[in-house]
Short mmCIF file of C-alpha atoms and ligand atoms in Angstrom, two decimals:
data_model
loop_
_atom_site.label_atom_id
_atom_site.label_comp_id
_atom_site.label_asym_id
_atom_site.label_seq_id
_atom_site.Cartn_x
_atom_site.Cartn_y
_atom_site.Cartn_z
CA UNK A 1 0.00 0.00 0.00
CA UNK A 2 1.39 3.38 -1.03
CA UNK A 3 0.92 6.74 0.67
CA UNK A 4 -1.90 7.79 -1.66
CA UNK A 5 -3.89 4.58 -1.26
CA UNK A 6 -6.96 4.67 0.96
CA UNK A 7 -6.36 3.15 4.35
CA UNK A 8 -9.92 3.79 5.47
CA UNK A 9 -11.97 2.68 2.50
CA UNK A 10 -15.27 3.82 4.00
CA UNK A 11 -14.20 7.46 4.20
CA UNK A 12 -11.42 7.49 1.59
CA UNK A 13 -8.74 8.48 4.07
CA UNK A 14 -5.31 7.90 2.57
CA UNK A 15 -2.42 6.29 4.36
CA UNK A 16 -0.55 9.59 4.02
CA UNK A 17 -3.28 11.49 5.89
CA UNK A 18 -3.31 8.91 8.68
CA UNK A 19 0.47 8.89 9.07
CA UNK A 20 0.56 12.69 9.06
CA UNK A 21 -2.19 12.83 11.68
CA UNK A 22 -0.34 10.35 13.88
CA UNK A 23 2.88 12.34 13.53
CA UNK A 24 1.33 15.71 14.33
CA UNK A 25 -1.43 14.86 16.82
CA UNK A 26 0.19 11.84 18.51
CA UNK A 27 -3.15 10.16 19.36
CA UNK A 28 -3.05 7.93 22.41
CA UNK A 29 -6.23 6.00 21.62
CA UNK A 30 -7.52 4.52 18.42
CA UNK A 31 -10.79 6.42 18.80
CA UNK A 32 -8.88 9.69 18.46
CA UNK A 33 -8.12 8.81 14.85
CA UNK A 34 -11.78 9.45 14.07
CA UNK A 35 -10.74 13.12 14.04
CA UNK A 36 -8.72 12.29 10.93
CA UNK A 37 -11.57 12.58 8.41
CA UNK A 38 -13.59 9.92 10.22
CA UNK A 39 -11.02 7.14 9.80
CA UNK A 40 -12.17 3.91 11.41
CA UNK A 41 -15.75 4.96 12.12
CA UNK A 42 -17.45 3.01 9.34
CA UNK A 43 -17.33 -0.75 8.89
CA UNK A 44 -14.37 -1.15 11.27
CA UNK A 45 -12.19 -3.08 8.84
CA UNK A 46 -9.31 -0.63 8.95
CA UNK A 47 -9.11 -0.33 12.76
CA UNK A 48 -6.46 -3.05 13.27
CA UNK A 49 -4.34 -1.40 10.55
CA UNK A 50 -4.81 2.04 12.08
CA UNK A 51 -3.77 0.54 15.42
CA UNK A 52 -0.65 -0.96 13.82
CA UNK A 53 0.39 2.40 12.42
CA UNK A 54 -0.27 4.10 15.75
CA UNK A 55 1.94 1.60 17.58
CA UNK A 56 4.71 1.51 14.96
CA UNK A 57 7.93 3.33 15.65
CA UNK A 58 8.03 4.38 11.99
CA UNK A 59 4.42 4.32 10.71
CA UNK A 60 5.42 5.45 7.24
CA UNK A 61 7.55 2.34 6.71
CA UNK A 62 5.09 -0.18 8.16
CA UNK A 63 4.26 -2.88 5.61
CA UNK A 64 0.57 -3.16 4.74
CA UNK A 65 -1.23 -5.34 2.17
CA UNK A 66 -1.45 -4.21 -1.45
CA UNK A 67 -4.55 -2.11 -2.21
CA UNK A 68 -6.05 -5.06 -4.12
CA UNK A 69 -5.49 -7.52 -1.25
CA UNK A 70 -6.73 -4.97 1.25
CA UNK A 71 -9.95 -4.31 -0.66
CA UNK A 72 -10.56 -8.03 -1.20
CA UNK A 73 -10.03 -8.84 2.49
CA UNK A 74 -12.40 -6.04 3.42
CA UNK A 75 -15.03 -7.37 1.03
CA UNK A 76 -14.84 -10.77 2.78
CA UNK A 77 -14.95 -9.08 6.20
CA UNK A 78 -18.10 -7.16 5.28
CA UNK A 79 -19.83 -10.26 3.94
CA UNK A 80 -19.51 -12.03 7.30
S1 FES B 1 -12.54 0.87 6.04
FE1 FES B 1 -12.27 2.26 7.67
S2 FES B 1 -14.12 2.14 8.73
FE2 FES B 1 -14.46 0.90 6.98
#
């Protein structure tokens, strides 16, 4: 997943916006990321990934699935 790819697919919040928000605002709880254009407040699929970035020492270099894999996994998640 590149910087311009959507990390929160529900609200089209890019990875870049999330990483920038984490860097500047230094949220202490996952729920605080909702202030970043609503990230994580829809279907919930992206929350574990948001959490990973929050906990990473270098969130911009954290490895995430490709956009295609990510979207496919989310589709399965939403069908359950
Ligand atoms: S993908 Fe982020 S809340 Fe659905």
